[in-house]
mmCIF file of C-alpha atoms in Angstrom:
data_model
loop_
_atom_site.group_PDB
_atom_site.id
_atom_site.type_symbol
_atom_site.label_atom_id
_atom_site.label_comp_id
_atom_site.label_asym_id
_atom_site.label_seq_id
_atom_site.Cartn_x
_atom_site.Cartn_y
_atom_site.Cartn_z
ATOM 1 C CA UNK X 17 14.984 54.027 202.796
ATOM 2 C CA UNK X 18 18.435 54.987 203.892
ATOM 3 C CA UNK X 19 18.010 55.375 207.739
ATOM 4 C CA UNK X 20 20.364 55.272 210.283
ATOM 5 C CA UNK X 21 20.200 54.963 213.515
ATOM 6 C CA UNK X 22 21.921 56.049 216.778
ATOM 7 C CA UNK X 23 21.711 54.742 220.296
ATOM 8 C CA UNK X 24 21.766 55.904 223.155
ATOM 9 C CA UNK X 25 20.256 59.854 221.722
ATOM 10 C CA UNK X 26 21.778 61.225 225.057
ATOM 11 C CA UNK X 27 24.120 59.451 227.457
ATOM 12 C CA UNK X 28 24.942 61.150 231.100
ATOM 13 C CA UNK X 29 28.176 59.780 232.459
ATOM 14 C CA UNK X 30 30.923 60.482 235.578
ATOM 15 C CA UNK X 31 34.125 61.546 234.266
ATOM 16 C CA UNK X 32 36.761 58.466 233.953
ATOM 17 C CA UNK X 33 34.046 56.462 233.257
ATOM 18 C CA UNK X 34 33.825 55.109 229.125
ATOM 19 C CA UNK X 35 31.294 55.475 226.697
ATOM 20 C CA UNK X 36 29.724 53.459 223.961
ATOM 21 C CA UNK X 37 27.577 55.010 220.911
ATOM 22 C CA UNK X 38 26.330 52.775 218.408
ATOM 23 C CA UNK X 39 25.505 53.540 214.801
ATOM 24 C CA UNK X 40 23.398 51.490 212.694
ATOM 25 C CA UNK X 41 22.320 51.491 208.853
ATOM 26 C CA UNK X 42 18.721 49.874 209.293
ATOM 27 C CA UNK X 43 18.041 48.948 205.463
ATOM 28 C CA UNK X 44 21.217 48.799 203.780
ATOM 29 C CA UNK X 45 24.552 48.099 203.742
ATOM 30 C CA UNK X 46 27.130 50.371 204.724
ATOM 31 C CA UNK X 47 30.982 49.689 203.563
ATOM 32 C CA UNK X 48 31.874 53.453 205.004
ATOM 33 C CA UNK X 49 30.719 55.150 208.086
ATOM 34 C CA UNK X 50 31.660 58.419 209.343
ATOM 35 C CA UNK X 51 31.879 59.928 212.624
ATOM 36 C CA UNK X 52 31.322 63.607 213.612
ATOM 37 C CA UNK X 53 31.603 65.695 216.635
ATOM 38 C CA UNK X 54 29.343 69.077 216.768
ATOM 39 C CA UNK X 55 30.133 71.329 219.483
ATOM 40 C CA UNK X 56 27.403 74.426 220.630
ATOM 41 C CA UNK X 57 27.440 76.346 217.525
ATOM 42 C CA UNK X 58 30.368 75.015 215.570
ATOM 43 C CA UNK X 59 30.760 73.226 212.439
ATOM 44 C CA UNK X 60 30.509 69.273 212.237
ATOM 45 C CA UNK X 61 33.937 67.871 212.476
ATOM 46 C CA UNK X 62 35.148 64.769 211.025
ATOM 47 C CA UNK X 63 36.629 62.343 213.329
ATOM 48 C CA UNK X 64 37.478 58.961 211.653
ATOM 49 C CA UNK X 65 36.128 57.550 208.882
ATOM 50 C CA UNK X 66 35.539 53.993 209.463
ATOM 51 C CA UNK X 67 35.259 51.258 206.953
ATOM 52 C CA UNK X 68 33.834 47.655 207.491
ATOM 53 C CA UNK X 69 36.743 44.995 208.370
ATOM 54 C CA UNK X 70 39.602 47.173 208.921
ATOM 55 C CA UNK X 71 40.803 49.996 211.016
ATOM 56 C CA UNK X 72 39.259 53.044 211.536
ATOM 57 C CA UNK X 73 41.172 56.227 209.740
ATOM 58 C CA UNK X 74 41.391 58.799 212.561
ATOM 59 C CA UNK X 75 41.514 63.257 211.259
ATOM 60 C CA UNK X 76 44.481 64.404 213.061
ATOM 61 C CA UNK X 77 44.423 65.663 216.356
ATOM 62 C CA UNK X 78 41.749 63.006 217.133
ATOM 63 C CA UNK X 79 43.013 60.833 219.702
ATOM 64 C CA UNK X 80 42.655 56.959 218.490
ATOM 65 C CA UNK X 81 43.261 55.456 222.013
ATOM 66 C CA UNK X 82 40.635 57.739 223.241
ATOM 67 C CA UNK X 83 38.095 57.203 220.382
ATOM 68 C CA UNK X 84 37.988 53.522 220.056
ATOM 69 C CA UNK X 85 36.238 52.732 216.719
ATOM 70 C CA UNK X 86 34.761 49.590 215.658
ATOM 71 C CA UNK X 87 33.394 48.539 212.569
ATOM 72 C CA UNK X 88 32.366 44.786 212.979
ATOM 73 C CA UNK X 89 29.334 44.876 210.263
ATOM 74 C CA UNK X 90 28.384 46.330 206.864
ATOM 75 C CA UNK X 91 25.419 47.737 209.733
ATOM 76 C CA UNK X 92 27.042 48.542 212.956
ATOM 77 C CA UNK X 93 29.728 50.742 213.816
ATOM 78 C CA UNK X 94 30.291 52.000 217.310
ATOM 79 C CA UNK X 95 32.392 54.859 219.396
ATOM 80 C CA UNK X 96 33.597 54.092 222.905
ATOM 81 C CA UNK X 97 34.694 57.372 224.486
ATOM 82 C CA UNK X 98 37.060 55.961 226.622
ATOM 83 C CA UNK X 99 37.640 57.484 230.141
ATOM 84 C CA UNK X 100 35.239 60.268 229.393
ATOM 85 C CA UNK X 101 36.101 64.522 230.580
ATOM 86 C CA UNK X 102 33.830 67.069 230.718
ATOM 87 C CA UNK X 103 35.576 68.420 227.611
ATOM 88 C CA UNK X 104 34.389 65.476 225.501
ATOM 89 C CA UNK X 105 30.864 66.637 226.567
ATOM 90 C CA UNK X 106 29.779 66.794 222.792
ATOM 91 C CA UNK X 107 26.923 65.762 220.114
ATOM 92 C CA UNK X 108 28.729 62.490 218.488
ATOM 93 C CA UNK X 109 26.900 62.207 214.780
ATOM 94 C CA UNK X 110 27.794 59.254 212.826
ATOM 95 C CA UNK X 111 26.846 58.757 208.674
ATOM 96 C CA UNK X 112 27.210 55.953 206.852
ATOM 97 C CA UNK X 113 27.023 55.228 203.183
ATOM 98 C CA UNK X 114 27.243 52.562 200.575
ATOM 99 C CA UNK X 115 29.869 53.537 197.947
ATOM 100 C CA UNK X 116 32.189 55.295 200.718
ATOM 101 C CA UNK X 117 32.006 58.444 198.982
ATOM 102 C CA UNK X 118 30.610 61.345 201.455
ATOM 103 C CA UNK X 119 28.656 63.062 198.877
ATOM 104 C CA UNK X 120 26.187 60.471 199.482
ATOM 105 C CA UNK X 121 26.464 59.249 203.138
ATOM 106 C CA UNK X 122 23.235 59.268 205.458
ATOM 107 C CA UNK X 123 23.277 61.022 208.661
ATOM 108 C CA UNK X 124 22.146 59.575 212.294
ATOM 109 C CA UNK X 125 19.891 61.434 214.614
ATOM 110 C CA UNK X 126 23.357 62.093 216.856
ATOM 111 C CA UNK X 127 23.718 60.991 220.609
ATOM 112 C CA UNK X 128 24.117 63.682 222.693
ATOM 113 C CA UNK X 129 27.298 63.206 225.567
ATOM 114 C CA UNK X 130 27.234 65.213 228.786
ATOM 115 C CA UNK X 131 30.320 64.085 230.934
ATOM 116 C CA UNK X 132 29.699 65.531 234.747
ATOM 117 C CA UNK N 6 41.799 81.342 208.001
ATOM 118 C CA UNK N 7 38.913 78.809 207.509
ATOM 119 C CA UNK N 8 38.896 76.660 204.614
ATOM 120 C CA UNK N 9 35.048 77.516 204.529
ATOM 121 C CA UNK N 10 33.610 80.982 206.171
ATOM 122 C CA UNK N 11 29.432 80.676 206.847
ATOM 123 C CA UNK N 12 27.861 83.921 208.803
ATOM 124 C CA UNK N 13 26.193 81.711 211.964
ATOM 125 C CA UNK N 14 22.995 83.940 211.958
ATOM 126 C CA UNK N 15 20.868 83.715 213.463
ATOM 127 C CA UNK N 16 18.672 85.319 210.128
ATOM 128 C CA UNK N 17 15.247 86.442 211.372
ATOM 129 C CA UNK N 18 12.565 86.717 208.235
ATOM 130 C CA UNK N 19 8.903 86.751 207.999
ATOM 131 C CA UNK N 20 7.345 84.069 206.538
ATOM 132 C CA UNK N 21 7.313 84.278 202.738
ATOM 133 C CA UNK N 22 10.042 86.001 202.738
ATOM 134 C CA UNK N 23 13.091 84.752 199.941
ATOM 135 C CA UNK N 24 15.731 83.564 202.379
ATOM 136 C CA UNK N 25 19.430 84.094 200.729
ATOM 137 C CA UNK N 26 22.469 82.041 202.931
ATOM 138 C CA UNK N 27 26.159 82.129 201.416
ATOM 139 C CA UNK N 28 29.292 80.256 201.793
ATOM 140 C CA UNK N 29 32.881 81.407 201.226
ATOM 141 C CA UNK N 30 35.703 79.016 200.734
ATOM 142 C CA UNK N 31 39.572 79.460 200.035
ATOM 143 C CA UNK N 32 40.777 76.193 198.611
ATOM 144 C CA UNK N 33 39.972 75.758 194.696
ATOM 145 C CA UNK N 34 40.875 72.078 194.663
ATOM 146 C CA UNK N 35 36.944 72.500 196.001
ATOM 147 C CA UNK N 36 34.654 70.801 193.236
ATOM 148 C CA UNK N 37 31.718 69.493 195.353
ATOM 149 C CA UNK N 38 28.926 71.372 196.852
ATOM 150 C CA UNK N 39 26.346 70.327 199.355
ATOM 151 C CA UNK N 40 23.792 72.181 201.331
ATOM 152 C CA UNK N 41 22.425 70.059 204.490
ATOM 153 C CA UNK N 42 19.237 71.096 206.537
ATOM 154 C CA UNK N 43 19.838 70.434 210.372
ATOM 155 C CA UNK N 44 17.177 70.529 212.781
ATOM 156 C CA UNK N 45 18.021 71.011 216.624
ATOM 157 C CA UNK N 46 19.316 68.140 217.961
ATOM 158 C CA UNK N 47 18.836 66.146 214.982
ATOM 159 C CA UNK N 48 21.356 64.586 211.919
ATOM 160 C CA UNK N 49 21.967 66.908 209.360
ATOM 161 C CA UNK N 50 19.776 66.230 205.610
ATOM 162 C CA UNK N 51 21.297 66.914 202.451
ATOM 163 C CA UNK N 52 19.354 69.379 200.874
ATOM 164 C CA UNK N 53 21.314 70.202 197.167
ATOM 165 C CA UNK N 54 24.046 68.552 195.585
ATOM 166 C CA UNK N 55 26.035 70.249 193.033
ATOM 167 C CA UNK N 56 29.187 70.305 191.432
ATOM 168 C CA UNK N 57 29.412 73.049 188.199
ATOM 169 C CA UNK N 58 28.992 76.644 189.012
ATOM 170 C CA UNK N 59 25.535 78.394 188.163
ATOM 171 C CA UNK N 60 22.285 77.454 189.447
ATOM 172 C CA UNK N 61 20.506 74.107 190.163
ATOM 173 C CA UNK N 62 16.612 74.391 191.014
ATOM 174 C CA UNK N 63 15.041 72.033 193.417
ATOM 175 C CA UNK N 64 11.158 73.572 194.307
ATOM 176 C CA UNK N 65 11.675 75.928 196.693
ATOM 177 C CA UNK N 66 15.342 75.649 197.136
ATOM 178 C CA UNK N 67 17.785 77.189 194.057
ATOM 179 C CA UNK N 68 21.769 76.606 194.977
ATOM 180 C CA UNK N 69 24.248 78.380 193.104
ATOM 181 C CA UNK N 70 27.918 78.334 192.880
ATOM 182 C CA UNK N 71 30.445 80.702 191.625
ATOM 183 C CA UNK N 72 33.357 78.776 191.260
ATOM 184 C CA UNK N 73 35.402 82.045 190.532
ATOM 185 C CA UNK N 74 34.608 83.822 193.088
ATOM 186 C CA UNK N 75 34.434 81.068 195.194
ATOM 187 C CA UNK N 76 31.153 81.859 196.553
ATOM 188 C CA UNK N 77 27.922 79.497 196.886
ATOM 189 C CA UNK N 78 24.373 80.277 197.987
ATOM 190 C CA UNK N 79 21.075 78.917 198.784
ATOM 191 C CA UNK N 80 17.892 80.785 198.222
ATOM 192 C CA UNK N 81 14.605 79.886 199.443
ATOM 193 C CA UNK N 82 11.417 80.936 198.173
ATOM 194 C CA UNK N 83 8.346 81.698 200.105
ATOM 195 C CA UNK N 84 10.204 80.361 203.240
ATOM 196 C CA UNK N 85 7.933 78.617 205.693
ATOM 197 C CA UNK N 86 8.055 78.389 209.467
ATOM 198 C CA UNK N 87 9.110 74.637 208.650
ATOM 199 C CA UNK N 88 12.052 75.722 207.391
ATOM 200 C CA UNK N 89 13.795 77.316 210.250
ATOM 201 C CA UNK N 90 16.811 75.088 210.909
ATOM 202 C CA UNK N 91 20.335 75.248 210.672
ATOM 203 C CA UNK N 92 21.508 75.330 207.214
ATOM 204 C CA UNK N 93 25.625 73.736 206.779
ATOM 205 C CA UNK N 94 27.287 74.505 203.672
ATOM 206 C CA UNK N 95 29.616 71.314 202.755
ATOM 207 C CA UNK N 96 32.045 71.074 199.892
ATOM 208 C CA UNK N 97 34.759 68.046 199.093
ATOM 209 C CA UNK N 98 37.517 68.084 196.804
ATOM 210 C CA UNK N 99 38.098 66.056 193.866
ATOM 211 C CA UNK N 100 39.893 63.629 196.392
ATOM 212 C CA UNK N 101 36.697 63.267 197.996
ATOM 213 C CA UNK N 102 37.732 61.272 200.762
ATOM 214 C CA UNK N 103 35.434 64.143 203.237
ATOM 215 C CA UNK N 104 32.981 66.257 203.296
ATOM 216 C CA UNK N 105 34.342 70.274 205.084
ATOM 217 C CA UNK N 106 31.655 71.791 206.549
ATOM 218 C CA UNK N 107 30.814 75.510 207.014
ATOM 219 C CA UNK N 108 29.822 76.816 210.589
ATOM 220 C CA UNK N 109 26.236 76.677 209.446
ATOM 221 C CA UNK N 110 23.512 79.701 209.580
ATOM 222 C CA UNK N 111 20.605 79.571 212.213
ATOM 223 C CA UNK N 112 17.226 80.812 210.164
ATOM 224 C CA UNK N 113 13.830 81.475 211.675
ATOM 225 C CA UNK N 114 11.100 82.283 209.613
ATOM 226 C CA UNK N 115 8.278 83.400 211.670
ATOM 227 C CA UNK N 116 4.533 83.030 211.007
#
């Protein structure tokens, strides 16, 4: 139990051009979901934390217009990079969990971004 | 400075070996401790949960926390090839509203 999924795994893209990564919790419910950038060697880094129905909670310095979040589902959460640059070039991980604590949110496999 | 300080690696042992990886952190308000397993390209796993210093035994895997020092570890006996990964060191404060993760060590344990 307690799988979540990611799609697309790796995503090739032009810069200017936007993004969509979906998350999905395959056999449960989740009311929070988290999403995580991991650069080459670096530390996972909160981004938002997203919970179902409402607006996404963006860390600061994360750019919300750039990082549209949408949490439609108790299942499905998704991250459009809009107008993608090579800096964004990134692994994108999301979580998700059912009592919106993190101590007990489930990671995805990550979708791996390469903007050219 | 870093809220939490984790040595990157990458820690070469043979396998067998007892595999010792340490966290540092600066902020007390710290009262949450989580050790994650990551495999390349993969989500990270949690691994141990605790949240009182001393130890907490799970098979192969011990974690311990020194809250006064704040120092935490995670010690792995008769480490297997299987087990090289990226370990992430994760603590959340009492708020809990997210998880700060360390850097994370690279370990290889070779046959």
């Amino acid at each position: 139990g307690a799988v979540v999924s990611q799609h697309p795994s790796w995503v090739i893209c032009k810069s200017g051009t936007s993004v969509k990564i979906e998350c999905r919790s395959l056999d449960f419910q989740a009311t929070t979901m988290f999403w995580y950038r991991q650069f080459p060697k670096q530390s996972l880094m909160l981004m938002a934390t997203s919970n179902e129905g409402s607006k996404a909670t963006y860390e600061q310095g994360v750019e919300k217009d750039k990082f549209l979040i949408n949490h439609a589902s108790l299942t499905l959460s998704t991250l459009t990079v809009t107008s993608a640059h090579p800096e964004d070039s990134s692994f994108y991980i999301c979580s998700a969990t059912t009592s919106g604590r993190p101590d007990t949110q489930y990671f995805g496999p990550g979708t791996r971004l390469t903007v050219l | 400075q870093k809220e939490v300080e984790q040595d990157p690696g990458p820690l070469s042992v043979p396998e067998g070996a007892i595999v010792s990886l340490n966290c540092t952190y600066s902020n007390s308000a710290f009262q949450y401790f989580m050790w994650y397993r990551q495999y390349s390209r993969k989500g990270p796993e949690l691994l141990m949960y605790t949240y009182s210093s001393g130890n907490k035994e799970d098979g192969r895997f011990t974690a311990q926390v020194d809250k006064s020092s704040k120092y935490i570890s995670l010690f792995i006996r008769d480490s297997q090839p299987s087990d090289s990964a990226t370990y992430l060191c994760a603590l959340g404060d009492t708020g809990f509203q997210k998880l700060v993760f360390g850097t994370g060590t690279r370990l290889l344990v070779s046959p």
